[in-house]
């Protein structure tokens, strides 16, 4: 039976009879406010991906172009050139990339996948595309090798066979090396998969094939037989040549290296166990862990380098993964933070038959990329210029700000540059290929990431690049437990007690406010000077439902709580600024009461230039019930206020006077007009689920008072997901969800109405208001929007002495679903932002002129027009999980309404500026990204972009101005997207170029004697050997050729849409013109040739006309 709601009926009647604007008048109001944004202004596309490639599986390097390629387990391909030049591609199948091979200096790359397909990528375009693919049907690919300056790719299989592919046409050669022919009678058993293929550096006609079982075969390509077979009783993992082609080295599963002379197959010339203990009785050393890869690189001036991964002794329990560099008599063991996936030695020459002259080693780890300088003593690492440490601690929340104040990035960079580590190599980063884009996008952009360890990172995201500016460690404010036994039992999360959950930032005043999972809020002020804070100032707040007072909430909507006497507040809680420590701990019966979850440090805190603690606010345990996690947060620098809320209620804090102004349960915000019949429930005694995302041995319980000076704020973040979705997601990621969603309608949940959204503004709180007043609007999880009036004292000294009067004004409007975002428009339809105070140096001398100036300066109220003073309309834009409304003020009439989604719910909504207009941008749980015009709420864009598969996406998705948005696409990568047509059109120019024309270095000189006696490199006519005329055709059933989407010389990688079509048409015309001109030239050449022939024939005729037959 449908629930009958008399309130809605009454609302409808008053709306019809009211003389103020009604929904029917919306069209007229819209005519007065012309909307400039149309659907053609919007287009959705990915721009760039930043961060470390998630779950890397393979790597390759082009030594001439100086480009690095990394493949991942989900089929992604990341290409890196000089800092700022990077590219992301994706294989359609999503299969793991098992190997990558560059066509060196050709602008092409071959990738081999776990689904037994190989692909040729064209890198000569800004967005690389696949030119050809080849899918093997009967063989599993295990290894690939492409010799330098060759077009024939060797492919080894699990069966032990080797096939050869022409990379120009991507067709299979009829030439095949079968495993039984390769080993013949040298082994009774199958030799296992092919683990290595390479040609002799001095003789292209000799191919070395390594089989997993321990057999190595030197194959003569011309005679199609094995010259030598080398057998060792341990499995082989890799093989590497000496550049002279007379020796090769193998790495084995027992931690040994064997060096073989090619003409002595009977036994190895040398066997080494680099990390094995050598027994005194001359026996074999104890076996070690497998050496997974070895490289053998020579130098002109000294000993060769042997570099390998693995091979440690089994008794080194708990030792970190290592890379070993053996050079002459020295052995250096370089410990890594994560397991090694692959490594490559970078050498001066691309020619395998020359002295290699290694200068660096690129080590790909599971979660990092390390480049080691081989030329300096101690092998220092290069400072990585790519933004690869986004995931240094797991990202828990994000904020994104485009077109921020121009002085912000230099200010953050200046304080962040002092945080840089020392001891890096002094040489330039060796991966230096490609060129930067020529984009004209000039506005500054900042990304802020909050992390599980309590750190906050600021990133410069301008011009589709990303560079870390500054790192703030919020955990420094708290005492750290030295061991697990010391951890107090007051924590409400099992791990990561300092994890950042919400951030609110005012870029103009540089004030920052963060909320953590342990129900704590920290307010920071930006300073360029170092200070030492003797005692960190602390407020403790009791924010909890009290059972006795729920039956009849007292205190009308207009009651004003006195800021310094919390007992007069309509709420039963006390909101006194606490200074106690042990006095409010566990009571005699063991129930925790009045104690916070973490202990603020009592020792002096040295604060470096940058963000410095102004105030810490902590929610405390109440009668054995832990504080609920904070679900909403906002700061305003003009008013000097911070507000935060959770599933119990909200608290307003004056961070200038360090007092709690208001501490109310959500029910009490309604006064006596609460529309919901709530059932009483006893407080929960259970601990909350873990908010952590990684292991960290830090945490603790209560504290004290003190800090320095005033300033600012805006921007907040929150998350809501229905419980139906949560079981499918990682439990560790669920910790940041709010306590209730619109889809959960149990009475138990309704009683816990959470505060989900805030907005500070100057607006009309009541219909009778004659002018704008400072206000705080509050949105709840039940879709209610309420107002709180702020009576501010005069600016200057009076602001620090007189109290701020805070008065709840009651309910304004209701929407379906939880309130996500609120904003205000003036009478012209322009965005009406919150007032702010400009930044000043808080630690300037007390008697300094600058300090005096600042104290006299009034906060900036950003009213876009003076018409607001003339009592003209204002519009409130409200967006919930289900719908959006535009309310006319002061009449409080709904002029526009739009139901965003019926079957899903909105995860993130932002009011953003794009081109010359503003709109509401929404991201839904069903993957749709939508934009709505303002104030008319006309749908302008609706694209099914990304289904919600992970809480991480929901937690980090955010829109910003000028058509930009981002989210964490994996635990280590940020994906930036644009919903602006203009940015999409200019994207091609903004992207960097990977391929640049570079001359291939000259081949090494053979020398006179080597040339004379045939000691130099022997070349091979592979075309004759592997081509169709020499080897015939391969069976069709073996592999299937698939033309790639980049077949039109990569032109399909150009920008999509009309611009791309025009570009392609122009190029097609150019090509046609070129072909026509070539035909004309050939015709002219043929005519000239015919002319010449005619003349010669005529001259011959004249010459021979009078000669006798015997004179010829």
XYZ file of C-alpha atoms in Angstrom, residues 801-1056:
256
model
C 36.633 38.870 21.711
C 32.907 38.647 20.986
C 31.120 35.315 20.519
C 29.611 34.160 17.217
C 25.862 33.615 17.716
C 24.599 30.442 16.019
C 20.820 29.952 15.514
C 19.191 26.935 13.801
C 16.426 28.147 11.448
C 14.666 24.856 10.744
C 13.866 22.942 7.536
C 13.973 24.651 4.149
C 13.384 21.906 1.580
C 13.422 18.136 1.060
C 14.763 15.983 -1.768
C 14.788 12.261 -2.492
C 17.969 10.625 -1.271
C 20.957 11.876 0.658
C 22.070 15.496 0.027
C 25.421 15.559 -1.806
C 26.039 19.142 -2.939
C 24.736 22.663 -2.401
C 25.590 25.921 -4.192
C 24.135 29.376 -4.773
C 23.490 31.526 -7.847
C 22.829 35.253 -7.902
C 19.891 36.832 -9.758
C 21.856 36.762 -13.053
C 22.554 33.031 -12.781
C 26.239 33.481 -11.881
C 27.836 31.310 -9.220
C 27.702 32.999 -5.821
C 30.787 31.655 -3.976
C 31.417 31.715 -0.253
C 33.214 34.677 1.295
C 36.889 34.128 2.098
C 39.782 35.882 3.791
C 42.927 36.400 1.657
C 46.061 34.604 2.832
C 48.552 36.418 5.021
C 51.655 35.258 6.892
C 50.348 34.163 10.327
C 53.790 34.118 11.930
C 54.727 37.698 11.055
C 56.179 39.668 14.023
C 53.425 40.672 16.470
C 54.191 44.379 16.102
C 54.931 44.191 12.389
C 53.151 46.419 9.897
C 51.961 43.453 7.878
C 50.197 41.972 10.927
C 48.454 45.269 11.654
C 47.306 45.571 8.060
C 45.883 42.078 8.147
C 44.004 42.638 11.381
C 42.297 45.706 9.888
C 41.447 43.999 6.615
C 37.862 42.812 6.268
C 37.167 39.383 4.769
C 36.372 39.425 1.065
C 32.714 38.833 0.351
C 32.482 37.662 -3.203
C 29.085 38.992 -4.202
C 29.202 38.977 -8.004
C 26.940 42.004 -8.302
C 25.667 44.859 -6.186
C 22.154 43.933 -7.227
C 22.080 41.547 -4.275
C 21.778 44.555 -1.990
C 18.553 45.524 -3.784
C 16.709 42.470 -2.501
C 16.869 40.613 -5.825
C 16.420 36.863 -6.023
C 19.036 34.312 -5.204
C 18.904 30.659 -6.238
C 19.974 27.648 -4.177
C 21.147 24.629 -6.192
C 20.614 21.374 -4.276
C 21.654 17.955 -5.502
C 20.939 14.624 -3.819
C 21.509 10.975 -4.694
C 18.330 10.956 -6.759
C 17.392 14.450 -7.900
C 18.388 18.087 -8.264
C 16.352 21.171 -7.370
C 16.779 24.905 -7.865
C 15.076 26.921 -5.132
C 14.293 30.613 -5.472
C 15.202 32.674 -2.397
C 13.896 34.252 -0.225
C 10.541 32.793 -1.361
C 11.874 29.212 -0.942
C 9.924 28.139 -4.025
C 11.153 25.254 -6.182
C 11.546 26.716 -9.679
C 13.271 23.774 -11.355
C 13.436 20.087 -10.508
C 15.081 17.161 -12.292
C 15.055 13.479 -11.333
C 18.608 12.424 -12.122
C 18.173 8.662 -11.782
C 15.400 6.275 -10.758
C 17.224 2.936 -10.760
C 20.655 4.000 -9.503
C 22.031 6.774 -7.274
C 24.505 9.626 -7.610
C 27.903 9.089 -5.992
C 29.451 12.490 -6.627
C 27.959 15.806 -7.705
C 29.712 19.140 -8.174
C 28.605 22.567 -9.363
C 31.283 23.581 -11.862
C 32.171 26.368 -14.274
C 32.781 25.420 -17.908
C 33.301 27.825 -20.806
C 31.103 30.813 -19.975
C 28.445 28.952 -18.008
C 27.925 26.742 -14.987
C 26.403 23.288 -14.641
C 25.869 20.391 -12.238
C 28.151 17.424 -13.025
C 27.121 14.015 -11.635
C 28.680 10.560 -11.504
C 26.220 7.713 -10.882
C 26.806 4.247 -9.454
C 25.615 2.728 -12.761
C 28.568 4.374 -14.507
C 26.771 7.313 -16.111
C 28.365 10.754 -16.158
C 25.795 13.512 -16.578
C 25.713 17.292 -16.699
C 22.689 19.512 -16.091
C 22.363 23.177 -17.052
C 21.839 25.870 -14.412
C 19.459 27.147 -13.361
C 17.176 25.211 -15.747
C 18.519 21.683 -14.953
C 18.333 20.670 -18.630
C 20.268 17.432 -19.349
C 23.293 18.351 -21.497
C 25.411 15.193 -21.334
C 24.658 11.586 -20.387
C 27.383 9.031 -21.135
C 27.604 5.477 -19.818
C 31.290 5.728 -18.976
C 32.409 3.567 -16.076
C 30.359 1.079 -14.049
C 31.203 1.186 -10.358
C 33.331 -1.903 -9.765
C 35.246 -0.713 -6.736
C 34.676 1.524 -3.727
C 37.967 3.222 -4.600
C 36.390 4.867 -7.659
C 33.422 6.110 -5.638
C 35.695 7.430 -2.913
C 38.000 9.372 -5.216
C 35.858 10.564 -8.149
C 35.643 14.365 -8.342
C 34.733 17.039 -10.894
C 36.254 20.484 -11.105
C 35.952 23.613 -13.237
C 36.793 23.932 -16.952
C 35.608 20.441 -17.844
C 38.108 18.425 -15.801
C 37.541 15.365 -13.588
C 39.555 12.514 -12.120
C 39.340 9.266 -10.152
C 41.676 6.538 -8.925
C 41.401 3.897 -11.638
C 43.650 1.474 -9.717
C 45.335 1.609 -6.296
C 48.385 3.216 -7.936
C 47.006 5.302 -10.838
C 44.979 8.482 -11.287
C 42.876 8.695 -14.464
C 42.035 12.201 -15.634
C 39.084 12.744 -17.944
C 37.415 15.740 -19.551
C 33.751 16.399 -20.274
C 34.492 19.547 -22.317
C 34.281 19.529 -26.120
C 36.903 22.299 -26.287
C 39.450 20.301 -24.249
C 38.760 17.173 -26.345
C 39.478 19.129 -29.531
C 42.732 20.547 -28.164
C 43.853 17.304 -26.561
C 45.862 16.142 -29.570
C 48.036 19.262 -29.365
C 48.457 18.980 -25.606
C 49.711 15.385 -25.684
C 53.443 14.792 -25.955
C 55.083 12.960 -28.862
C 56.830 9.692 -28.089
C 58.690 9.250 -31.370
C 61.228 11.816 -32.537
C 63.470 11.408 -35.616
C 66.920 10.324 -34.343
C 69.848 9.029 -36.384
C 70.787 5.436 -35.595
C 74.378 5.317 -34.289
C 77.014 3.998 -36.680
C 77.769 0.293 -36.564
C 81.046 -0.618 -34.821
C 84.129 -0.603 -37.057
C 85.247 -4.184 -37.841
C 88.895 -3.241 -38.086
C 91.344 -4.142 -40.897
C 92.449 -7.586 -39.691
C 88.954 -8.713 -38.726
C 87.720 -7.697 -42.167
C 90.649 -9.468 -43.830
C 90.412 -12.733 -41.912
C 86.654 -12.825 -41.371
C 86.700 -12.249 -37.610
C 83.925 -9.633 -37.606
C 80.152 -10.013 -37.421
C 78.646 -12.331 -40.002
C 75.452 -11.087 -41.645
C 72.576 -13.269 -42.773
C 70.088 -12.842 -45.593
C 67.003 -13.574 -43.492
C 64.662 -12.650 -46.344
C 66.052 -15.478 -48.475
C 65.922 -17.892 -45.561
C 62.551 -17.042 -43.999
C 60.659 -15.529 -46.942
C 57.932 -17.367 -48.824
C 60.247 -18.240 -51.718
C 62.762 -19.913 -49.410
C 60.631 -21.343 -46.602
C 57.146 -21.576 -48.043
C 53.937 -20.716 -46.202
C 53.091 -21.592 -42.608
C 49.926 -23.644 -41.937
C 46.894 -21.357 -41.762
C 45.531 -23.089 -38.677
C 48.619 -22.161 -36.623
C 47.808 -18.464 -36.211
C 45.177 -15.979 -37.285
C 46.107 -12.506 -38.577
C 43.927 -9.639 -37.298
C 44.345 -6.151 -38.851
C 44.597 -3.517 -36.128
C 42.575 -0.303 -35.772
C 45.768 1.690 -36.405
C 46.134 0.355 -39.962
C 45.603 3.705 -41.685
C 49.152 4.659 -40.751
C 47.759 5.381 -37.320
C 45.452 8.114 -38.525
C 42.620 6.738 -36.451
C 44.584 7.764 -33.405
C 43.860 11.369 -34.327
C 41.249 13.286 -32.363
C 37.751 11.876 -32.686
